[in-house]
């Protein structure tokens, strides 16, 4: 009889954080001590289970010549063209049975091998020590060097270091790493993201000379009453600290106070310094600032701040969470160029280089711990690790590794305990440790509604009405909570088309001091680039459990192109307010710290959307909160019946580190003289011509009254249209009780309306077509009358709509849809909003004359849905046709129908046809944020009520 010996993998399911790693310490990018990057190509072997292979691969001389290769940093499931498994996306459900701390036997395990030589200039072996650092491995790693086991660890997005000096040799060093996809640590990392195993951050060998700097803590406070900063650098190795620009040269541990310029997100002043010990010189970038909770407010350098922030997962469409420095820099530059001032690092500490960039360019940071146990909501938090003492050492380890790694960054103003992990003793232990270790920052955790452990009352997706009540201190709660400031750590869910209603939120934030802003969810769509689907999302890799495109909920698309939502947010949070009055503008500085000396102001009139000569406005360098009234430099031109307005723009007056001179920071518009009303377009008589009726430039089908052409331009339609391909926010979240309009629209049958012809009458001076538009199986309808008139050159359509029955839902849209030959319709010109806009997403609707191709009129949301509407359109020209509206209208044009758009799952499903379909909408329903937050506010509902609107058609000029 024989028995198979089970290989020891108990550490995988051990709730302890690991064994063998050094205590956490401050991270720094470089010093004069030698380092060796071990990034690059590694040999790789994938096993289906944690115990499928023994550890013989870690021994020196092991032949891995037939193994595959992967790139480190990287995730193996995003390499190998599918040979190494596939990504899994879940929002909060664990993709394995919930039985903590156990994980499935089917546990993909990747063995990694890297053979390396020490460079010629590496110090002699025995001269000091060496440390091997892993900055991020998901989710559990076991490490060997030259056949000797170093230890194992969990905590995927946190650094772990091991002492290896005694094991190194000049050449042929064998580094072996076994990575398990699932471990006990996975229960702490349920963070609404792709599950992506691998060594996804840097691996570095660091020489540690005798007397090298170990851990150090830069304390750099600022006294706003004196203008002085106090610097003290505590170090576990004695040394000296120098800051040449401040004439500082002191011993470690010794405080020194000097006059300084403070650091803030608006004025990120950093002083270059150096920590010098007996064995190492470490460069420092020091920012002086003080963060306190005072007068019930979050104050930095004596002033209350307003967060205009975003949540940021780390993402790259090809490399997942393996980000390079330039991608991180691109994120920061995009944020700064769109007026963002804050980042919450959802839901784990980012690559440390990202925080260097936040220091350099200026962003407030909430640094969040690598902790979320959201999946335990499915069992009402039973067995939740954060309330189980066995897990507390792991929680404290994660808190310490975050704080110690990142403590020297002036950009960090809050430590966050994690996200959506319920409540429990473990979180309290974390908060107590953090408060004891670092008194220079505040502690955040959204799940602590009673604010037992936190310094701020934080919520996600609170409605506008509730935020208003909180601002008025009418929200109740514990006595401590009522005294604390409030932030929305998540709001404005940016999934697909949206978010809507953020301008309304911002008005509430700015109305009440207690409300200190919030963070849009989130920065980037996590689409995975796919050769056939464009960008893939949950379910596209055959996952048996997934949450679809809920992973695509960002302000930038996967390739980092800004979405209309980011453009809207930039306008909503712009730091300068410009309001119009007769012959003057009032300019208000909305910055927290900066004056307006870095901006120049440009003014220009527009006639029918075309700008006249630009003028400079002399705006004084207003201090924060100050306002000034500035006279306009020129009289308004005579529009001769055309609409006249003006635009004022606030631009960078000189190059900045994040944008060039002329970059637009803020703007405002005002109409001075409205356009003349549309001409009545009457006088011509309809005449019969066989099966046709001719009225002015229009020809109609005599039997149906359908318009066939205008001035020789072939037309399909127009006829009433109420359907739009539901947006993610229309459809709402499955767990919400509020009206999910997309679902209700489909239940009512608005996607399959039937048009009944009730009569065609060619009367004196007009052609009238009467219809009833209604969904099958329902008793509601829209009585619709089309009345056509003409003056011989132009054709005017007046649409009258009267609802019948008990309409319990608003309409998605109300207008007409028509088709134009695609071969003759390659572009459009219009006077109206330049970018996509809907009733509650039109703060950024800049009204000018615009040109765009039909392709450019589409917004490429990863999951296709209603998009691309331009608001407040006065007129549009495309396909040889000119269309004017009364009142202004929404205009969109696409090479597929709304029904085809609705049926598509990916952009690659959409194939242009022979017709360009044009929507001319009298109204659109609001967008809201109901894919996770609240739906549109009632004032943005498109109610089913009587309406009348007109369009004038003519050959294009």
Short mmCIF file of C-alpha atoms in Angstrom, two decimals, residues 218-618:
data_model
loop_
_atom_site.label_atom_id
_atom_site.label_comp_id
_atom_site.label_asym_id
_atom_site.label_seq_id
_atom_site.Cartn_x
_atom_site.Cartn_y
_atom_site.Cartn_z
CA UNK A 218 9.72 63.56 8.00
CA UNK A 219 7.65 65.87 10.20
CA UNK A 220 7.15 69.18 8.39
CA UNK A 221 4.41 71.34 9.91
CA UNK A 222 3.35 74.87 9.05
CA UNK A 223 2.09 77.65 11.31
CA UNK A 224 -0.19 79.84 9.23
CA UNK A 225 -0.16 82.57 11.87
CA UNK A 226 3.59 83.12 11.65
CA UNK A 227 4.39 81.80 8.18
CA UNK A 228 6.98 79.46 9.68
CA UNK A 229 7.52 75.76 9.19
CA UNK A 230 9.01 73.34 11.67
CA UNK A 231 11.05 70.41 10.38
CA UNK A 232 12.09 67.34 12.31
CA UNK A 233 13.27 64.11 10.75
CA UNK A 234 13.16 61.13 13.07
CA UNK A 235 15.44 58.31 11.96
CA UNK A 236 16.35 54.94 13.40
CA UNK A 237 19.90 55.61 12.19
CA UNK A 238 21.54 58.83 13.38
CA UNK A 239 22.43 61.33 10.71
CA UNK A 240 21.99 64.88 9.52
CA UNK A 241 19.30 66.62 7.50
CA UNK A 242 20.05 69.45 5.12
CA UNK A 243 17.72 71.70 3.15
CA UNK A 244 19.95 74.16 1.25
CA UNK A 245 17.15 76.51 0.15
CA UNK A 246 16.22 77.04 3.81
CA UNK A 247 19.79 77.06 5.12
CA UNK A 248 18.96 74.04 7.30
CA UNK A 249 21.60 71.58 8.50
CA UNK A 250 20.55 69.76 11.66
CA UNK A 251 20.89 66.39 13.31
CA UNK A 252 18.12 63.86 12.92
CA UNK A 253 15.55 64.20 15.68
CA UNK A 254 16.35 67.90 16.14
CA UNK A 255 13.54 70.35 15.25
CA UNK A 256 14.21 73.57 13.40
CA UNK A 257 11.78 76.40 12.64
CA UNK A 258 12.20 78.73 9.66
CA UNK A 259 10.10 80.88 7.36
CA UNK A 260 8.77 78.75 4.50
CA UNK A 261 6.27 78.65 1.69
CA UNK A 262 3.63 76.06 2.62
CA UNK A 263 2.56 73.05 0.56
CA UNK A 264 -1.03 72.75 -0.67
CA UNK A 265 -2.71 71.04 -3.58
CA UNK A 266 -2.95 74.44 -5.29
CA UNK A 267 0.58 75.59 -4.45
CA UNK A 268 2.61 72.38 -4.08
CA UNK A 269 5.85 73.89 -2.86
CA UNK A 270 8.48 71.20 -2.24
CA UNK A 271 11.93 71.79 -0.80
CA UNK A 272 14.76 69.51 -1.86
CA UNK A 273 16.63 68.12 1.10
CA UNK A 274 18.86 65.23 2.03
CA UNK A 275 19.12 62.74 4.86
CA UNK A 276 22.75 61.75 5.34
CA UNK A 277 23.77 58.82 7.54
CA UNK A 278 27.09 57.08 7.85
CA UNK A 279 26.27 54.75 5.00
CA UNK A 280 23.73 56.44 2.75
CA UNK A 281 22.47 59.71 1.30
CA UNK A 282 18.71 59.81 0.77
CA UNK A 283 17.10 62.67 -1.19
CA UNK A 284 14.05 64.23 0.45
CA UNK A 285 11.21 66.28 -1.02
CA UNK A 286 9.71 68.20 1.86
CA UNK A 287 6.34 69.93 1.92
CA UNK A 288 5.36 71.98 4.97
CA UNK A 289 1.69 71.71 5.87
CA UNK A 290 -0.52 71.13 8.90
CA UNK A 291 -3.74 69.13 8.84
CA UNK A 292 -6.16 69.54 11.75
CA UNK A 293 -9.77 69.08 12.71
CA UNK A 294 -10.81 72.49 14.06
CA UNK A 295 -14.13 74.26 14.41
CA UNK A 296 -15.84 71.17 13.05
CA UNK A 297 -13.90 71.43 9.77
CA UNK A 298 -10.97 69.82 7.99
CA UNK A 299 -8.36 72.55 7.86
CA UNK A 300 -5.00 72.61 6.16
CA UNK A 301 -2.65 75.46 7.00
CA UNK A 302 -5.46 77.21 8.83
CA UNK A 303 -8.03 77.06 6.03
CA UNK A 304 -10.97 74.77 5.42
CA UNK A 305 -10.58 72.88 2.16
CA UNK A 306 -13.15 71.64 -0.34
CA UNK A 307 -12.39 68.30 -1.93
CA UNK A 308 -13.06 68.21 -5.67
CA UNK A 309 -11.93 64.68 -6.01
CA UNK A 310 -12.08 61.34 -7.70
CA UNK A 311 -11.67 57.73 -6.65
CA UNK A 312 -8.83 56.05 -8.50
CA UNK A 313 -8.29 52.36 -9.05
CA UNK A 314 -5.00 51.58 -10.77
CA UNK A 315 -5.66 50.41 -14.31
CA UNK A 316 -4.15 49.91 -17.72
CA UNK A 317 -6.19 48.19 -20.47
CA UNK A 318 -3.34 45.83 -21.42
CA UNK A 319 -1.32 45.55 -18.21
CA UNK A 320 -4.03 45.69 -15.57
CA UNK A 321 -2.66 47.08 -12.31
CA UNK A 322 0.95 46.95 -13.53
CA UNK A 323 1.41 50.67 -14.16
CA UNK A 324 4.50 52.45 -15.38
CA UNK A 325 5.55 55.91 -14.27
CA UNK A 326 4.41 57.67 -17.42
CA UNK A 327 0.91 56.19 -17.18
CA UNK A 328 0.70 57.39 -13.59
CA UNK A 329 1.93 60.82 -14.66
CA UNK A 330 -0.69 60.90 -17.41
CA UNK A 331 -3.38 60.31 -14.79
CA UNK A 332 -2.16 63.14 -12.59
CA UNK A 333 -1.82 65.58 -15.48
CA UNK A 334 -5.33 64.77 -16.70
CA UNK A 335 -6.66 65.33 -13.20
CA UNK A 336 -4.96 68.69 -12.84
CA UNK A 337 -6.06 69.81 -16.29
CA UNK A 338 -9.66 69.01 -15.35
CA UNK A 339 -9.60 71.01 -12.10
CA UNK A 340 -9.50 68.00 -9.76
CA UNK A 341 -7.72 68.66 -6.49
CA UNK A 342 -8.04 65.34 -4.64
CA UNK A 343 -7.73 61.57 -5.02
CA UNK A 344 -8.98 58.74 -2.85
CA UNK A 345 -6.80 55.71 -3.56
CA UNK A 346 -9.65 53.24 -3.81
CA UNK A 347 -9.33 50.76 -2.27
CA UNK A 348 -5.67 50.18 -1.52
CA UNK A 349 -2.42 52.13 -1.42
CA UNK A 350 -1.29 52.94 -4.97
CA UNK A 351 2.12 52.41 -6.44
CA UNK A 352 4.27 54.71 -4.29
CA UNK A 353 5.48 56.64 -7.34
CA UNK A 354 1.92 57.89 -7.80
CA UNK A 355 2.13 59.61 -4.43
CA UNK A 356 5.40 61.25 -5.46
CA UNK A 357 3.49 62.72 -8.40
CA UNK A 358 0.69 63.94 -6.12
CA UNK A 359 3.34 65.69 -4.01
CA UNK A 360 4.94 67.24 -7.07
CA UNK A 361 1.88 68.43 -9.00
CA UNK A 362 -0.48 69.02 -6.09
CA UNK A 363 -3.37 66.70 -5.15
CA UNK A 364 -4.91 66.07 -1.74
CA UNK A 365 -4.83 62.33 -1.05
CA UNK A 366 -6.91 59.97 1.04
CA UNK A 367 -4.59 56.98 1.24
CA UNK A 368 -6.72 53.86 1.69
CA UNK A 369 -5.65 50.58 3.23
CA UNK A 370 -5.67 47.33 1.27
CA UNK A 371 -8.85 46.13 2.93
CA UNK A 372 -12.39 45.30 1.83
CA UNK A 373 -14.62 42.42 2.91
CA UNK A 374 -17.69 43.50 0.96
CA UNK A 375 -18.77 39.97 0.04
CA UNK A 376 -19.77 39.26 3.63
CA UNK A 377 -22.85 41.44 3.10
CA UNK A 378 -24.37 38.36 1.45
CA UNK A 379 -24.50 36.77 4.91
CA UNK A 380 -25.21 39.96 6.84
CA UNK A 381 -21.56 40.28 7.86
CA UNK A 382 -21.49 36.93 9.66
CA UNK A 383 -17.86 35.72 10.03
CA UNK A 384 -16.60 39.12 8.88
CA UNK A 385 -12.82 39.12 9.48
CA UNK A 386 -12.75 42.70 10.77
CA UNK A 387 -14.78 41.60 13.79
CA UNK A 388 -12.80 38.42 14.42
CA UNK A 389 -9.77 38.77 16.69
CA UNK A 390 -7.90 36.06 14.79
CA UNK A 391 -7.60 38.43 11.84
CA UNK A 392 -6.58 41.54 13.76
CA UNK A 393 -2.81 40.97 13.34
CA UNK A 394 -3.32 40.88 9.57
CA UNK A 395 -5.36 44.10 9.69
CA UNK A 396 -2.74 45.85 11.81
CA UNK A 397 0.00 44.63 9.49
CA UNK A 398 -1.82 46.13 6.50
CA UNK A 399 -2.36 49.43 8.31
CA UNK A 400 1.29 49.60 9.36
CA UNK A 401 2.59 48.78 5.89
CA UNK A 402 0.49 51.59 4.42
CA UNK A 403 1.35 54.22 7.02
CA UNK A 404 5.04 53.41 7.28
CA UNK A 405 5.50 53.24 3.51
CA UNK A 406 3.69 56.50 2.77
CA UNK A 407 4.14 58.67 5.86
CA UNK A 408 6.54 61.14 4.25
CA UNK A 409 4.16 62.39 1.57
CA UNK A 410 2.75 65.89 2.21
CA UNK A 411 -0.10 65.18 -0.22
CA UNK A 412 -1.66 62.64 2.16
CA UNK A 413 -4.13 64.32 4.51
CA UNK A 414 -6.17 61.25 5.51
CA UNK A 415 -5.44 57.62 6.27
CA UNK A 416 -8.42 55.45 5.34
CA UNK A 417 -8.96 52.15 7.13
CA UNK A 418 -10.32 50.52 3.99
CA UNK A 419 -13.67 50.25 2.25
CA UNK A 420 -16.96 48.41 2.73
CA UNK A 421 -15.73 46.07 5.39
CA UNK A 422 -18.60 46.50 7.83
CA UNK A 423 -17.65 47.37 11.39
CA UNK A 424 -15.72 45.57 14.06
CA UNK A 425 -12.96 45.41 16.62
CA UNK A 426 -10.26 45.02 14.02
CA UNK A 427 -11.07 48.38 12.47
CA UNK A 428 -11.01 50.01 15.90
CA UNK A 429 -7.58 48.49 16.51
CA UNK A 430 -6.36 49.86 13.19
CA UNK A 431 -7.69 53.34 13.96
CA UNK A 432 -6.14 53.38 17.41
CA UNK A 433 -2.75 52.29 16.03
CA UNK A 434 -2.83 54.89 13.25
CA UNK A 435 -3.88 57.70 15.60
CA UNK A 436 -1.04 56.72 17.90
CA UNK A 437 1.55 56.50 15.15
CA UNK A 438 0.73 59.67 13.20
CA UNK A 439 -0.97 62.64 14.78
CA UNK A 440 -0.36 64.84 11.74
CA UNK A 441 -3.21 63.38 9.69
CA UNK A 442 -6.86 62.42 10.11
CA UNK A 443 -8.48 58.99 9.90
CA UNK A 444 -11.29 58.09 7.46
CA UNK A 445 -13.60 55.13 7.07
CA UNK A 446 -16.97 55.37 5.35
CA UNK A 447 -18.53 52.38 7.09
CA UNK A 448 -18.21 53.98 10.52
CA UNK A 449 -21.47 55.97 10.46
CA UNK A 450 -21.29 56.61 14.20
CA UNK A 451 -17.76 57.98 13.75
CA UNK A 452 -16.41 56.02 16.68
CA UNK A 453 -13.02 55.53 15.06
CA UNK A 454 -12.91 58.31 12.46
CA UNK A 455 -12.34 62.05 12.22
CA UNK A 456 -14.87 62.76 9.48
CA UNK A 457 -18.43 61.74 8.73
CA UNK A 458 -18.14 60.01 5.37
CA UNK A 459 -20.85 58.54 3.19
CA UNK A 460 -21.27 57.24 -0.32
CA UNK A 461 -24.14 57.99 -2.72
CA UNK A 462 -26.22 60.00 -0.27
CA UNK A 463 -29.00 61.75 -2.16
CA UNK A 464 -29.03 65.48 -2.79
CA UNK A 465 -31.78 65.92 -0.21
CA UNK A 466 -29.88 64.02 2.45
CA UNK A 467 -26.66 65.92 1.77
CA UNK A 468 -28.63 69.15 2.16
CA UNK A 469 -29.93 67.98 5.55
CA UNK A 470 -26.43 66.98 6.63
CA UNK A 471 -25.15 70.41 5.64
CA UNK A 472 -27.81 71.95 7.87
CA UNK A 473 -26.85 69.64 10.78
CA UNK A 474 -30.31 68.04 10.59
CA UNK A 475 -29.06 64.50 10.02
CA UNK A 476 -29.07 63.30 13.61
CA UNK A 477 -26.62 60.60 14.59
CA UNK A 478 -24.26 60.50 17.56
CA UNK A 479 -23.14 63.67 19.25
CA UNK A 480 -19.63 63.17 17.92
CA UNK A 481 -20.88 62.74 14.36
CA UNK A 482 -22.93 65.93 14.46
CA UNK A 483 -19.78 67.87 15.28
CA UNK A 484 -17.73 66.45 12.41
CA UNK A 485 -17.32 67.66 8.83
CA UNK A 486 -18.93 65.64 6.05
CA UNK A 487 -17.56 64.32 2.77
CA UNK A 488 -19.01 62.07 0.09
CA UNK A 489 -16.19 59.59 -0.38
CA UNK A 490 -18.13 58.23 -3.37
CA UNK A 491 -20.81 59.99 -5.39
CA UNK A 492 -21.66 60.69 -9.01
CA UNK A 493 -21.34 57.12 -10.30
CA UNK A 494 -19.61 57.62 -13.67
CA UNK A 495 -20.83 54.43 -15.34
CA UNK A 496 -21.55 54.85 -19.03
CA UNK A 497 -23.40 58.05 -19.92
CA UNK A 498 -23.13 60.30 -16.88
CA UNK A 499 -22.93 61.05 -14.07
CA UNK A 500 -25.87 63.40 -13.90
CA UNK A 501 -26.70 65.83 -11.15
CA UNK A 502 -23.16 66.65 -10.04
CA UNK A 503 -23.67 70.38 -10.56
CA UNK A 504 -26.58 70.18 -8.13
CA UNK A 505 -24.36 68.41 -5.60
CA UNK A 506 -21.66 71.04 -5.98
CA UNK A 507 -24.11 73.83 -5.26
CA UNK A 508 -25.06 72.10 -2.01
CA UNK A 509 -21.39 71.53 -1.08
CA UNK A 510 -20.66 75.22 -1.57
CA UNK A 511 -23.74 76.32 0.36
CA UNK A 512 -22.79 74.74 3.69
CA UNK A 513 -19.43 74.93 5.44
CA UNK A 514 -19.85 71.48 7.00
CA UNK A 515 -19.87 69.88 3.55
CA UNK A 516 -16.29 69.58 2.38
CA UNK A 517 -16.84 68.07 -1.04
CA UNK A 518 -16.49 64.60 -2.38
CA UNK A 519 -14.98 62.08 -4.75
CA UNK A 520 -16.61 60.95 -7.98
CA UNK A 521 -16.72 57.19 -8.52
CA UNK A 522 -14.38 56.70 -10.36
CA UNK A 523 -11.42 57.66 -12.50
CA UNK A 524 -11.14 55.07 -15.27
CA UNK A 525 -13.13 52.38 -17.05
CA UNK A 526 -11.45 49.03 -16.37
CA UNK A 527 -11.96 47.65 -19.85
CA UNK A 528 -9.50 44.97 -20.95
CA UNK A 529 -8.29 45.44 -24.50
CA UNK A 530 -9.61 42.56 -26.58
CA UNK A 531 -8.85 41.70 -30.23
CA UNK A 532 -12.50 41.05 -31.09
CA UNK A 533 -14.54 43.02 -28.58
CA UNK A 534 -12.58 46.25 -28.39
CA UNK A 535 -12.68 46.49 -24.61
CA UNK A 536 -13.88 43.50 -22.62
CA UNK A 537 -15.69 43.58 -19.29
CA UNK A 538 -17.15 41.09 -16.81
CA UNK A 539 -18.46 37.93 -18.46
CA UNK A 540 -16.38 38.31 -21.61
CA UNK A 541 -13.86 35.75 -20.36
CA UNK A 542 -16.39 33.05 -19.57
CA UNK A 543 -16.57 33.76 -15.85
CA UNK A 544 -19.29 31.72 -14.19
CA UNK A 545 -19.90 34.58 -11.74
CA UNK A 546 -19.41 38.18 -12.75
CA UNK A 547 -20.85 41.69 -12.58
CA UNK A 548 -20.80 42.64 -16.23
CA UNK A 549 -19.78 46.14 -17.22
CA UNK A 550 -20.06 47.50 -13.67
CA UNK A 551 -16.28 47.59 -13.88
CA UNK A 552 -16.56 50.32 -16.54
CA UNK A 553 -17.58 53.28 -14.43
CA UNK A 554 -14.91 55.91 -14.97
CA UNK A 555 -14.49 59.51 -16.05
CA UNK A 556 -11.93 58.40 -18.63
CA UNK A 557 -12.24 55.54 -21.08
CA UNK A 558 -9.86 52.56 -20.77
CA UNK A 559 -7.42 54.23 -23.16
CA UNK A 560 -7.52 57.37 -20.98
CA UNK A 561 -9.51 59.54 -23.36
CA UNK A 562 -11.65 61.91 -21.29
CA UNK A 563 -15.35 61.11 -21.30
CA UNK A 564 -18.05 63.80 -21.41
CA UNK A 565 -18.45 63.12 -17.69
CA UNK A 566 -14.93 64.38 -17.00
CA UNK A 567 -15.49 67.48 -19.13
CA UNK A 568 -18.71 68.13 -17.18
CA UNK A 569 -16.95 67.65 -13.84
CA UNK A 570 -14.18 70.04 -14.85
CA UNK A 571 -16.77 72.75 -15.46
CA UNK A 572 -18.74 72.00 -12.29
CA UNK A 573 -15.68 72.31 -10.02
CA UNK A 574 -13.87 75.11 -11.84
CA UNK A 575 -12.05 77.29 -9.28
CA UNK A 576 -13.17 80.62 -10.72
CA UNK A 577 -16.80 81.75 -10.87
CA UNK A 578 -17.73 84.19 -13.63
CA UNK A 579 -21.21 85.73 -13.62
CA UNK A 580 -22.64 88.16 -16.15
CA UNK A 581 -24.35 91.48 -15.74
CA UNK A 582 -25.15 94.25 -18.19
CA UNK A 583 -21.84 95.42 -19.58
CA UNK A 584 -19.81 93.72 -16.84
CA UNK A 585 -18.83 90.41 -15.28
CA UNK A 586 -18.34 89.50 -11.66
CA UNK A 587 -15.31 87.27 -11.06
CA UNK A 588 -14.96 85.29 -7.82
CA UNK A 589 -11.89 83.38 -6.71
CA UNK A 590 -12.99 79.90 -5.62
CA UNK A 591 -9.54 78.57 -4.77
CA UNK A 592 -8.78 77.64 -1.17
CA UNK A 593 -5.22 79.04 -1.19
CA UNK A 594 -4.13 80.51 -4.53
CA UNK A 595 -4.84 84.01 -5.78
CA UNK A 596 -5.65 84.66 -9.44
CA UNK A 597 -2.28 86.08 -10.46
CA UNK A 598 -1.52 82.93 -12.46
CA UNK A 599 -4.53 83.49 -14.74
CA UNK A 600 -5.36 85.82 -17.61
CA UNK A 601 -8.90 86.50 -18.75
CA UNK A 602 -10.08 86.59 -22.33
CA UNK A 603 -13.38 88.01 -23.54
CA UNK A 604 -15.10 87.73 -26.91
CA UNK A 605 -18.55 88.28 -28.38
CA UNK A 606 -20.20 85.67 -30.60
CA UNK A 607 -22.66 86.25 -33.42
CA UNK A 608 -24.65 83.14 -34.28
CA UNK A 609 -21.95 81.16 -32.49
CA UNK A 610 -19.01 82.70 -34.37
CA UNK A 611 -16.51 84.60 -32.19
CA UNK A 612 -15.44 88.13 -32.90
CA UNK A 613 -12.06 89.59 -31.93
CA UNK A 614 -10.90 88.54 -28.45
CA UNK A 615 -10.16 91.15 -25.78
CA UNK A 616 -8.20 90.93 -22.54
CA UNK A 617 -10.07 91.53 -19.29
CA UNK A 618 -8.13 93.24 -16.52
#
